[in-house]
XYZ file of N, CA, C and O in Angstrom:
772
model
N 0.830 -1.188 0.012
C -0.001 0.013 -0.010
C 0.866 1.264 -0.013
O 0.487 2.292 0.477
N 2.062 1.163 -0.604
C 2.979 2.305 -0.630
C 2.421 3.444 -1.483
O 2.597 4.604 -1.103
N 1.791 3.131 -2.598
C 1.208 4.193 -3.418
C 0.056 4.877 -2.719
O -0.218 6.056 -2.931
N -0.655 4.127 -1.938
C -1.836 4.655 -1.276
C -1.508 5.486 -0.033
O -2.345 6.267 0.425
N -0.352 5.255 0.531
C 0.007 5.927 1.780
C 0.103 7.442 1.618
O -0.206 8.180 2.536
N 0.530 7.904 0.452
C 0.738 9.359 0.263
C -0.597 10.121 0.346
O -0.689 11.091 1.058
N -1.596 9.683 -0.408
C -2.891 10.381 -0.316
C -3.518 10.197 1.057
O -4.146 11.087 1.560
N -3.316 9.026 1.617
C -3.917 8.720 2.909
C -3.348 9.624 3.992
O -4.087 10.114 4.850
N -2.042 9.907 3.961
C -1.389 10.756 4.952
C -1.927 12.189 4.870
O -2.132 12.878 5.882
N -2.163 12.665 3.621
C -2.668 14.047 3.502
C -4.094 14.169 4.071
O -4.386 15.155 4.717
N -4.899 13.158 3.821
C -6.271 13.188 4.417
C -6.223 13.029 5.941
O -6.981 13.670 6.663
N -5.326 12.184 6.418
C -5.204 11.993 7.867
C -4.708 13.300 8.510
O -5.192 13.653 9.586
N -3.828 13.994 7.862
C -3.324 15.267 8.409
C -4.469 16.253 8.551
O -4.571 16.946 9.582
N -5.373 16.326 7.551
C -6.506 17.233 7.632
C -7.413 16.841 8.782
O -7.943 17.684 9.509
N -7.624 15.550 8.960
C -8.479 15.042 10.059
C -7.850 15.303 11.423
O -8.560 15.648 12.376
N -6.524 15.194 11.527
C -5.835 15.459 12.799
C -5.954 16.943 13.141
O -6.185 17.308 14.296
N -5.780 17.836 12.148
C -5.911 19.267 12.410
C -7.314 19.603 12.900
O -7.498 20.350 13.860
N -8.303 18.984 12.278
C -9.697 19.198 12.718
C -9.904 18.671 14.162
O -10.577 19.325 14.977
N -9.311 17.560 14.496
C -9.412 17.006 15.835
C -8.717 17.861 16.871
O -9.231 18.073 17.968
N -7.580 18.434 16.510
C -6.860 19.351 17.417
C -7.692 20.609 17.670
O -7.808 21.071 18.800
N -8.250 21.162 16.608
C -9.089 22.375 16.753
C -10.313 22.077 17.624
O -10.645 22.884 18.506
N -10.953 20.957 17.394
C -12.125 20.605 18.220
C -11.738 20.382 19.652
O -12.448 20.853 20.564
N -10.650 19.698 19.917
C -10.193 19.464 21.283
C -9.858 20.788 21.979
O -10.211 20.975 23.162
N -9.213 21.686 21.272
C -8.850 22.992 21.842
C -10.103 23.784 22.151
O -10.194 24.461 23.211
N -11.095 23.759 21.242
C -12.313 24.521 21.464
C -13.074 23.991 22.671
O -13.516 24.776 23.554
N -13.219 22.670 22.780
C -13.945 22.109 23.953
C -13.100 22.320 25.238
O -13.684 22.553 26.296
N -11.790 22.300 25.113
C -10.939 22.594 26.267
C -11.130 24.029 26.723
O -11.177 24.304 27.934
N -11.277 24.978 25.785
C -11.515 26.383 26.149
C -12.896 26.567 26.786
O -13.061 27.385 27.672
N -13.867 25.774 26.365
C -15.187 25.834 27.007
C -15.064 25.407 28.480
O -15.540 26.094 29.375
N -14.367 24.308 28.721
C -14.202 23.834 30.096
C -13.332 24.805 30.892
O -13.646 25.116 32.043
N -12.278 25.297 30.306
C -11.407 26.253 30.979
C -12.091 27.580 31.300
O -11.881 28.122 32.374
N -12.909 28.062 30.353
C -13.659 29.286 30.615
C -14.658 29.127 31.753
O -14.822 30.007 32.608
N -15.316 27.942 31.798
C -16.221 27.671 32.911
C -15.502 27.549 34.217
O -15.950 28.065 35.246
N -14.347 26.891 34.221
C -13.552 26.765 35.461
C -13.060 28.126 35.946
O -13.092 28.421 37.134
N -12.626 28.966 35.001
C -12.158 30.322 35.378
C -13.307 31.137 35.920
O -13.136 31.876 36.920
N -14.502 31.017 35.342
C -15.651 31.775 35.828
C -16.003 31.329 37.276
O -16.186 32.196 38.138
N -16.071 30.046 37.489
C -16.455 29.529 38.817
C -15.395 29.941 39.870
O -15.746 30.361 40.960
N -14.108 29.816 39.501
C -13.060 30.168 40.416
C -13.071 31.655 40.739
O -12.978 32.086 41.885
N -13.227 32.497 39.692
C -13.229 33.963 39.919
C -14.474 34.369 40.706
O -14.400 35.260 41.570
N -15.603 33.724 40.473
C -16.830 34.026 41.249
C -16.627 33.645 42.717
O -16.971 34.427 43.605
N -16.071 32.468 42.980
C -15.799 32.072 44.347
C -14.809 33.024 45.035
O -14.999 33.412 46.184
N -13.749 33.413 44.328
C -12.805 34.371 44.884
C -13.442 35.708 45.176
O -13.166 36.344 46.196
N -14.327 36.139 44.315
C -15.024 37.443 44.489
C -15.930 37.387 45.702
O -16.000 38.296 46.509
N -16.693 36.266 45.831
C -17.632 36.147 46.931
C -16.895 36.070 48.271
O -17.302 36.691 49.253
N -15.779 35.344 48.305
C -15.061 35.139 49.572
C -13.948 36.176 49.769
O -13.082 35.989 50.611
N -13.989 37.265 49.002
C -13.058 38.391 49.150
C -11.611 37.984 49.032
O -10.725 38.472 49.716
N -11.328 37.049 48.141
C -9.948 36.646 47.850
C -9.620 37.260 46.476
O -9.836 36.673 45.451
N -9.091 38.448 46.508
C -8.942 39.230 45.270
C -7.582 38.979 44.642
O -6.708 39.790 44.624
N -7.450 37.789 44.077
C -6.216 37.438 43.334
C -6.663 36.835 42.000
O -7.134 35.701 41.947
N -6.476 37.589 40.943
C -6.961 37.140 39.616
C -6.110 35.996 39.073
O -6.585 35.216 38.249
N -4.880 35.845 39.545
C -3.996 34.818 38.975
C -4.455 33.424 39.336
O -4.145 32.478 38.624
N -5.187 33.251 40.424
C -5.699 31.956 40.771
C -6.711 31.487 39.735
O -6.661 30.383 39.213
N -7.648 32.394 39.404
C -8.692 32.051 38.412
C -8.070 31.868 37.027
O -8.469 30.952 36.289
N -7.106 32.704 36.664
C -6.456 32.557 35.373
C -5.689 31.239 35.276
O -5.812 30.517 34.302
N -4.958 30.919 36.312
C -4.224 29.665 36.362
C -5.110 28.437 36.293
O -4.835 27.493 35.531
N -6.176 28.452 37.057
C -7.099 27.303 37.065
C -7.803 27.175 35.710
O -7.935 26.101 35.167
N -8.184 28.330 35.146
C -8.845 28.290 33.829
C -7.929 27.772 32.733
O -8.329 26.917 31.930
N -6.697 28.250 32.692
C -5.736 27.792 31.672
C -5.367 26.322 31.888
O -5.243 25.565 30.939
N -5.178 25.942 33.137
C -4.854 24.538 33.442
C -5.984 23.611 33.065
O -5.735 22.548 32.464
N -7.214 23.990 33.394
C -8.347 23.143 33.022
C -8.510 23.086 31.516
O -8.825 22.003 30.968
N -8.266 24.188 30.815
C -8.374 24.174 29.351
C -7.319 23.266 28.744
O -7.604 22.448 27.846
N -6.083 23.365 29.227
C -5.001 22.530 28.649
C -5.180 21.042 28.945
O -5.105 20.232 28.027
N -5.506 20.730 30.182
C -5.646 19.326 30.554
C -6.841 18.691 29.857
O -6.756 17.610 29.286
N -7.988 19.398 29.861
C -9.177 18.817 29.220
C -9.010 18.748 27.716
O -9.449 17.804 27.084
N -8.352 19.752 27.089
C -8.107 19.677 25.660
C -7.232 18.502 25.251
O -7.532 17.790 24.291
N -6.172 18.274 26.002
C -5.297 17.118 25.739
C -6.021 15.796 25.926
O -5.948 14.885 25.098
N -6.763 15.696 27.035
C -7.506 14.461 27.307
C -8.568 14.207 26.242
O -8.761 13.070 25.797
N -9.269 15.261 25.846
C -10.312 15.068 24.814
C -9.705 14.625 23.482
O -10.266 13.793 22.795
N -8.544 15.179 23.147
C -7.922 14.739 21.902
C -7.589 13.262 21.937
O -7.941 12.510 21.048
N -6.895 12.832 23.002
C -6.431 11.460 23.047
C -7.537 10.441 23.358
O -7.478 9.287 22.941
N -8.583 10.844 24.070
C -9.632 9.922 24.429
C -10.835 9.940 23.468
O -11.567 8.948 23.395
N -11.044 11.040 22.753
C -12.253 11.132 21.925
C -11.970 11.483 20.477
O -12.517 10.863 19.584
N -11.160 12.487 20.209
C -11.077 13.053 18.852
C -9.950 12.501 17.983
O -9.960 12.689 16.775
N -8.961 11.862 18.553
C -7.803 11.434 17.738
C -8.233 10.388 16.714
O -8.806 9.371 17.054
N -7.998 10.657 15.441
C -8.456 9.735 14.393
C -7.510 8.545 14.194
O -6.297 8.654 14.359
N -8.093 7.397 13.879
C -7.304 6.252 13.505
C -7.487 6.012 11.992
O -8.155 6.785 11.321
N -6.912 4.965 11.465
C -6.956 4.717 10.031
C -8.377 4.502 9.523
O -8.728 4.976 8.439
N -9.178 3.797 10.296
C -10.563 3.557 9.868
C -11.380 4.840 9.880
O -12.283 5.009 9.037
N -11.124 5.734 10.842
C -11.827 7.020 10.832
C -11.498 7.808 9.574
O -12.398 8.417 8.974
N -10.239 7.782 9.174
C -9.828 8.510 7.965
C -10.497 7.880 6.743
O -11.021 8.595 5.861
N -10.508 6.546 6.664
C -11.114 5.862 5.513
C -12.618 6.142 5.451
O -13.160 6.416 4.372
N -13.285 6.128 6.574
C -14.736 6.441 6.575
C -14.985 7.862 6.142
O -15.939 8.169 5.428
N -14.108 8.780 6.588
C -14.289 10.177 6.217
C -14.022 10.362 4.712
O -14.724 11.142 4.053
N -13.043 9.687 4.159
C -12.774 9.760 2.710
C -13.992 9.248 1.944
O -14.391 9.831 0.938
N -14.599 8.175 2.419
C -15.767 7.615 1.751
C -16.968 8.542 1.748
O -17.861 8.394 0.926
N -16.974 9.511 2.633
C -18.114 10.484 2.674
C -18.082 11.441 1.486
O -18.983 12.240 1.316
N -17.031 11.360 0.683
C -16.955 12.221 -0.509
C -17.582 11.552 -1.695
O -17.311 11.899 -2.837
N -18.443 10.553 -1.464
C -19.163 9.892 -2.535
C -18.441 8.640 -3.055
O -18.719 8.195 -4.144
N -17.604 8.049 -2.243
C -16.863 6.883 -2.707
C -17.550 5.552 -2.355
O -17.052 4.502 -2.710
N -18.645 5.611 -1.704
C -19.473 4.419 -1.415
C -18.673 3.270 -0.821
O -18.683 2.154 -1.328
N -17.965 3.499 0.226
C -17.227 2.543 1.002
C -16.069 1.883 0.255
O -15.608 0.823 0.607
N -15.568 2.524 -0.798
C -14.426 1.967 -1.534
C -13.147 2.039 -0.696
O -12.347 1.114 -0.710
N -12.979 3.125 0.059
C -11.758 3.290 0.844
C -11.739 2.317 2.010
O -10.707 1.711 2.323
N -12.859 2.141 2.679
C -12.930 1.216 3.816
C -12.657 -0.196 3.317
O -11.913 -0.934 3.962
N -13.208 -0.557 2.172
C -12.955 -1.896 1.630
C -11.486 -2.059 1.253
O -10.892 -3.097 1.504
N -10.915 -0.998 0.663
C -9.484 -1.040 0.323
C -8.638 -1.219 1.585
O -7.677 -1.971 1.574
N -9.013 -0.542 2.662
C -8.255 -0.693 3.900
C -8.397 -2.093 4.488
O -7.442 -2.678 4.974
N -9.611 -2.635 4.399
C -9.841 -3.989 4.950
C -9.083 -5.055 4.139
O -8.679 -6.100 4.685
N -8.923 -4.825 2.856
C -8.297 -5.830 1.977
C -6.808 -5.518 1.708
O -6.230 -6.047 0.747
N -6.186 -4.641 2.475
C -4.822 -4.223 2.161
C -3.790 -5.341 2.299
O -2.707 -5.282 1.717
N -4.081 -6.397 3.007
C -3.134 -7.514 3.164
C -3.256 -8.545 2.055
O -2.436 -9.407 1.935
N -4.318 -8.416 1.232
C -4.533 -9.341 0.127
C -3.973 -8.764 -1.157
O -3.908 -7.536 -1.337
N -3.591 -9.656 -2.095
C -3.020 -9.186 -3.354
C -3.573 -9.965 -4.541
O -2.845 -10.225 -5.493
N -4.825 -10.323 -4.527
C -5.415 -11.048 -5.633
C -5.787 -10.081 -6.774
O -5.825 -8.867 -6.552
N -6.018 -10.557 -7.963
C -6.372 -9.666 -9.093
C -7.675 -8.845 -8.804
O -7.770 -7.694 -9.162
N -8.630 -9.462 -8.137
C -9.878 -8.758 -7.844
C -9.625 -7.628 -6.828
O -10.144 -6.532 -6.954
N -8.786 -7.894 -5.838
C -8.453 -6.866 -4.837
C -7.681 -5.729 -5.519
O -7.910 -4.554 -5.214
N -6.797 -6.071 -6.450
C -6.069 -5.026 -7.174
C -6.993 -4.171 -8.028
O -6.820 -2.946 -8.122
N -8.020 -4.804 -8.618
C -9.011 -4.043 -9.406
C -9.784 -3.113 -8.473
O -10.042 -1.937 -8.819
N -10.186 -3.635 -7.320
C -10.935 -2.789 -6.345
C -10.049 -1.611 -5.908
O -10.521 -0.479 -5.804
N -8.796 -1.872 -5.634
C -7.854 -0.872 -5.155
C -7.669 0.224 -6.238
O -7.714 1.400 -5.951
N -7.531 -0.198 -7.485
C -7.380 0.741 -8.604
C -8.643 1.579 -8.771
O -8.561 2.783 -9.043
N -9.800 0.916 -8.651
C -11.072 1.662 -8.771
C -11.176 2.713 -7.674
O -11.566 3.852 -7.912
N -10.820 2.317 -6.436
C -10.893 3.256 -5.309
C -9.935 4.435 -5.522
O -10.297 5.596 -5.303
N -8.729 4.164 -5.986
C -7.762 5.227 -6.221
C -8.187 6.142 -7.334
O -7.996 7.372 -7.270
N -8.794 5.603 -8.384
C -9.321 6.464 -9.460
C -10.408 7.366 -8.974
O -10.463 8.537 -9.313
N -11.299 6.831 -8.147
C -12.386 7.670 -7.585
C -11.840 8.745 -6.647
O -12.296 9.864 -6.649
N -10.828 8.371 -5.849
C -10.227 9.354 -4.947
C -9.538 10.456 -5.694
O -9.574 11.623 -5.326
N -8.836 10.085 -6.789
C -8.140 11.090 -7.606
C -9.108 12.029 -8.297
O -8.700 13.134 -8.711
N -10.338 11.657 -8.499
C -11.341 12.499 -9.164
C -12.137 13.386 -8.215
O -13.042 14.086 -8.627
N -11.773 13.350 -6.932
C -12.480 14.170 -5.938
C -12.039 15.619 -6.123
O -10.858 15.915 -6.333
N -12.994 16.530 -6.034
C -12.675 17.960 -6.206
C -12.255 18.577 -4.868
O -12.499 18.008 -3.784
N -11.599 19.720 -4.945
C -11.156 20.429 -3.727
C -12.351 20.852 -2.876
O -12.275 20.893 -1.661
N -13.453 21.185 -3.512
C -14.674 21.564 -2.741
C -15.188 20.393 -1.921
O -15.630 20.571 -0.791
N -15.127 19.188 -2.510
C -15.570 18.015 -1.761
C -14.669 17.766 -0.546
O -15.129 17.420 0.534
N -13.362 17.948 -0.772
C -12.418 17.725 0.331
C -12.687 18.758 1.443
O -12.704 18.405 2.630
N -12.862 20.009 1.101
C -13.105 21.046 2.109
C -14.431 20.788 2.832
O -14.511 21.067 4.034
N -15.429 20.285 2.121
C -16.728 20.016 2.773
C -16.658 18.841 3.741
O -17.266 18.861 4.801
N -15.905 17.819 3.394
C -15.834 16.614 4.211
C -14.776 16.698 5.313
O -14.915 16.144 6.378
N -13.723 17.488 5.082
C -12.654 17.650 6.038
C -12.524 19.114 6.476
O -11.531 19.754 6.244
N -13.558 19.638 7.165
C -13.430 21.047 7.610
C -12.472 21.168 8.786
O -12.337 20.224 9.593
N -11.798 22.292 8.885
C -10.898 22.530 10.012
C -11.694 22.776 11.291
O -11.397 22.219 12.330
N -12.747 23.584 11.172
C -13.599 23.904 12.315
C -14.939 23.262 12.088
O -15.670 23.625 11.179
N -15.251 22.242 12.880
C -16.512 21.544 12.672
C -17.420 21.518 13.895
O -18.208 20.613 14.050
N -17.290 22.481 14.774
C -18.174 22.553 15.924
C -19.554 23.037 15.480
O -19.689 23.872 14.595
N -20.565 22.537 16.116
C -21.914 22.965 15.828
C -22.200 24.346 16.387
O -21.366 24.966 17.052
N -23.376 24.819 16.102
C -23.749 26.175 16.566
C -23.810 26.223 18.090
O -23.326 27.182 18.699
N -24.366 25.190 18.721
C -24.485 25.202 20.177
C -23.087 25.207 20.841
O -22.875 25.936 21.797
N -22.173 24.425 20.311
C -20.807 24.388 20.890
C -20.102 25.701 20.626
O -19.354 26.167 21.498
N -20.318 26.309 19.482
C -19.668 27.602 19.183
C -20.192 28.688 20.122
O -19.409 29.502 20.608
N -21.497 28.707 20.348
C -22.082 29.648 21.283
C -21.580 29.360 22.703
O -21.233 30.301 23.454
N -21.516 28.105 23.092
C -20.987 27.735 24.400
C -19.544 28.168 24.560
O -19.148 28.636 25.652
N -18.743 28.067 23.518
C -17.379 28.522 23.559
C -17.287 30.014 23.795
O -16.568 30.494 24.692
N -18.069 30.771 23.052
C -18.051 32.237 23.211
C -18.530 32.635 24.602
O -17.939 33.513 25.265
N -19.605 32.018 25.079
C -20.171 32.382 26.389
C -19.207 32.021 27.500
O -18.959 32.816 28.429
N -18.594 30.829 27.438
C -17.670 30.378 28.511
C -16.435 31.287 28.573
O -16.044 31.700 29.660
N -15.865 31.605 27.437
C -14.661 32.424 27.435
C -14.984 33.864 27.904
O -14.276 34.439 28.729
N -16.092 34.432 27.408
C -16.476 35.795 27.803
C -16.865 35.867 29.281
O -16.490 36.808 29.988
N -17.615 34.864 29.754
C -18.037 34.874 31.167
C -16.800 34.716 32.073
O -16.713 35.420 33.100
N -15.893 33.832 31.729
C -14.690 33.647 32.554
C -13.852 34.903 32.588
O -13.394 35.365 33.648
N -13.653 35.520 31.411
C -12.849 36.752 31.372
C -13.533 37.876 32.118
O -12.869 38.659 32.843
N -14.847 38.021 31.989
C -15.573 39.094 32.670
C -15.513 38.948 34.182
O -15.307 39.907 34.907
N -15.655 37.689 34.678
C -15.612 37.493 36.108
C -14.223 37.763 36.677
O -14.066 38.253 37.790
N -13.195 37.416 35.883
C -11.817 37.714 36.308
C -11.598 39.225 36.386
O -10.984 39.740 37.335
N -12.165 39.972 35.426
C -12.046 41.448 35.460
C -12.764 41.995 36.665
O -12.252 42.910 37.356
N -13.964 41.499 36.955
C -14.713 41.984 38.131
C -13.911 41.698 39.398
O -13.811 42.564 40.290
N -13.325 40.519 39.474
C -12.543 40.165 40.670
C -11.325 41.085 40.778
O -10.974 41.564 41.872
N -10.679 41.394 39.667
C -9.524 42.281 39.672
C -9.906 43.716 40.054
O -9.180 44.385 40.791
N -11.026 44.202 39.536
C -11.490 45.545 39.870
C -11.897 45.661 41.324
O -11.705 46.691 41.956
N -12.441 44.590 41.888
C -12.746 44.590 43.303
C -11.475 44.649 44.130
O -11.385 45.370 45.136
N -10.484 43.889 43.736
C -9.205 43.896 44.431
C -8.515 45.245 44.351
O -7.810 45.666 45.294
N -8.748 45.992 43.249
C -8.118 47.324 43.070
C -8.926 48.420 43.776
O -8.512 49.553 43.810
N -10.094 48.068 44.273
C -10.913 49.030 44.990
C -11.836 49.846 44.100
O -12.497 50.759 44.571
N -11.933 49.512 42.812
C -12.821 50.206 41.875
C -14.272 49.790 42.106
O -15.170 50.624 42.069
N -14.475 48.517 42.353
C -15.822 47.976 42.593
C -15.859 47.499 44.027
O -14.886 46.925 44.541
N -16.979 47.692 44.695
C -17.095 47.236 46.077
C -17.275 45.728 46.116
O -17.827 45.117 45.192
N -16.815 45.152 47.186
C -17.000 43.725 47.416
C -18.479 43.432 47.576
O -19.240 44.247 48.084
N -18.932 42.245 47.206
C -20.366 41.920 47.337
C -20.834 41.893 48.780
O -22.019 42.021 49.026
N -19.929 41.695 49.720
C -20.297 41.712 51.119
C -21.099 40.488 51.575
O -21.757 40.504 52.588
N -21.038 39.439 50.781
C -21.758 38.191 51.158
C -21.043 37.481 52.298
O -21.682 36.834 53.101
N -19.745 37.585 52.341
C -18.954 36.969 53.399
C -18.076 38.049 53.983
O -17.434 38.793 53.267
N -18.072 38.165 55.321
C -17.250 39.217 55.958
C -15.787 38.923 55.737
O -15.350 37.789 55.835
N -15.066 39.980 55.476
C -13.632 39.867 55.292
C -12.995 39.770 56.651
O -13.095 40.679 57.468
N -12.281 38.662 56.965
C -11.673 38.537 58.283
C -10.594 39.551 58.556
O -10.265 39.847 59.697
N -10.030 40.165 57.514
C -8.987 41.189 57.704
C -9.578 42.489 58.238
O -8.867 43.305 58.751
N -10.888 42.667 58.114
C -11.509 43.914 58.548
C -12.148 43.815 59.926
O -12.834 44.705 60.347
N -11.954 42.743 60.631
C -12.523 42.571 61.974
C -11.437 42.898 63.006
O -10.701 42.038 63.450
N -11.349 44.185 63.341
C -10.372 44.623 64.310
C -11.074 44.965 65.609
O -12.194 45.439 65.622
N -10.362 44.735 66.674
C -10.903 45.066 68.008
C -9.858 45.970 68.679
O -8.648 45.709 68.653
N -10.360 47.062 69.241
C -9.487 47.971 69.942
C -9.681 47.771 71.417
O -10.819 47.809 71.918
N -8.586 47.551 72.121
C -8.646 47.349 73.560
C -7.844 48.477 74.191
O -6.723 48.755 73.812
N -8.487 49.137 75.143
C -7.767 50.173 75.906
C -7.924 49.861 77.385
O -8.966 49.358 77.828
N -6.924 50.146 78.106
C -6.953 49.850 79.535
C -6.059 50.844 80.263
O -5.204 51.470 79.703
N -6.316 50.930 81.536
C -5.534 51.823 82.427
C -4.728 50.924 83.324
O -5.235 49.994 83.944
N -3.467 51.216 83.394
C -2.593 50.378 84.197
C -2.684 50.847 85.647
O -2.535 52.010 85.966
N -3.044 49.953 86.491
C -3.055 50.206 87.932
C -2.174 49.183 88.611
O -1.896 48.105 88.046
N -1.827 49.500 89.793
C -0.936 48.622 90.530
C -1.617 47.300 90.855
O -2.713 47.277 91.376
N -0.976 46.161 90.469
C -1.487 44.865 90.836
C -2.591 44.356 89.944
O -3.181 43.319 90.206
N -2.911 45.012 88.885
C -4.016 44.548 88.027
C -3.521 43.626 86.921
O -2.322 43.509 86.656
N -4.421 42.911 86.290
C -4.074 42.056 85.181
C -5.243 42.056 84.168
O -6.384 42.391 84.512
N -4.923 41.685 82.970
C -5.932 41.613 81.925
C -6.349 40.167 81.779
O -5.509 39.311 81.547
N -7.629 39.839 81.952
C -8.064 38.471 81.854
C -8.081 38.037 80.364
O -8.245 38.839 79.473
N -7.931 36.738 80.155
C -7.936 36.200 78.784
C -9.322 36.268 78.172
O -10.336 35.995 78.419
């Protein structure tokens, strides 16, 4: 299958790029949500450090993006063959992959037929079947909402820490609970605990 490996690698490369983009997008959705929740908790509990929320958001995005790629989106040879067949090849590529260890005259005819059909595919068909960005509308909206919400909550937390916005006051700040004790020193007296 040396002749077939060249076209197969180019299609696999397109599918890998699409898988990486999808993994990164879903990772950003998870990271944006994690950043929002962390920044909201920091804001409520008067812990005004934006780097905690940024770090947790970026960490969650990176870890979940990598895990999603390797556990869900990473394509194998059969995924590539099925995707190639979606360009109107009627399972010729999958059959060619399944019969790659055989070398009978009928298998060679099938292989040649599949290669001829693949060579006649137009660039528009390839772009339609192998898009770089293939998230649906709901996932795209979720991506925008998660990233914007996480960034906005981090900004609110930072502005609260800078004193521009008041703290929500839901939890008392322990740093602001001061007690003033005054006493007069007399002979033989002591201050009880």
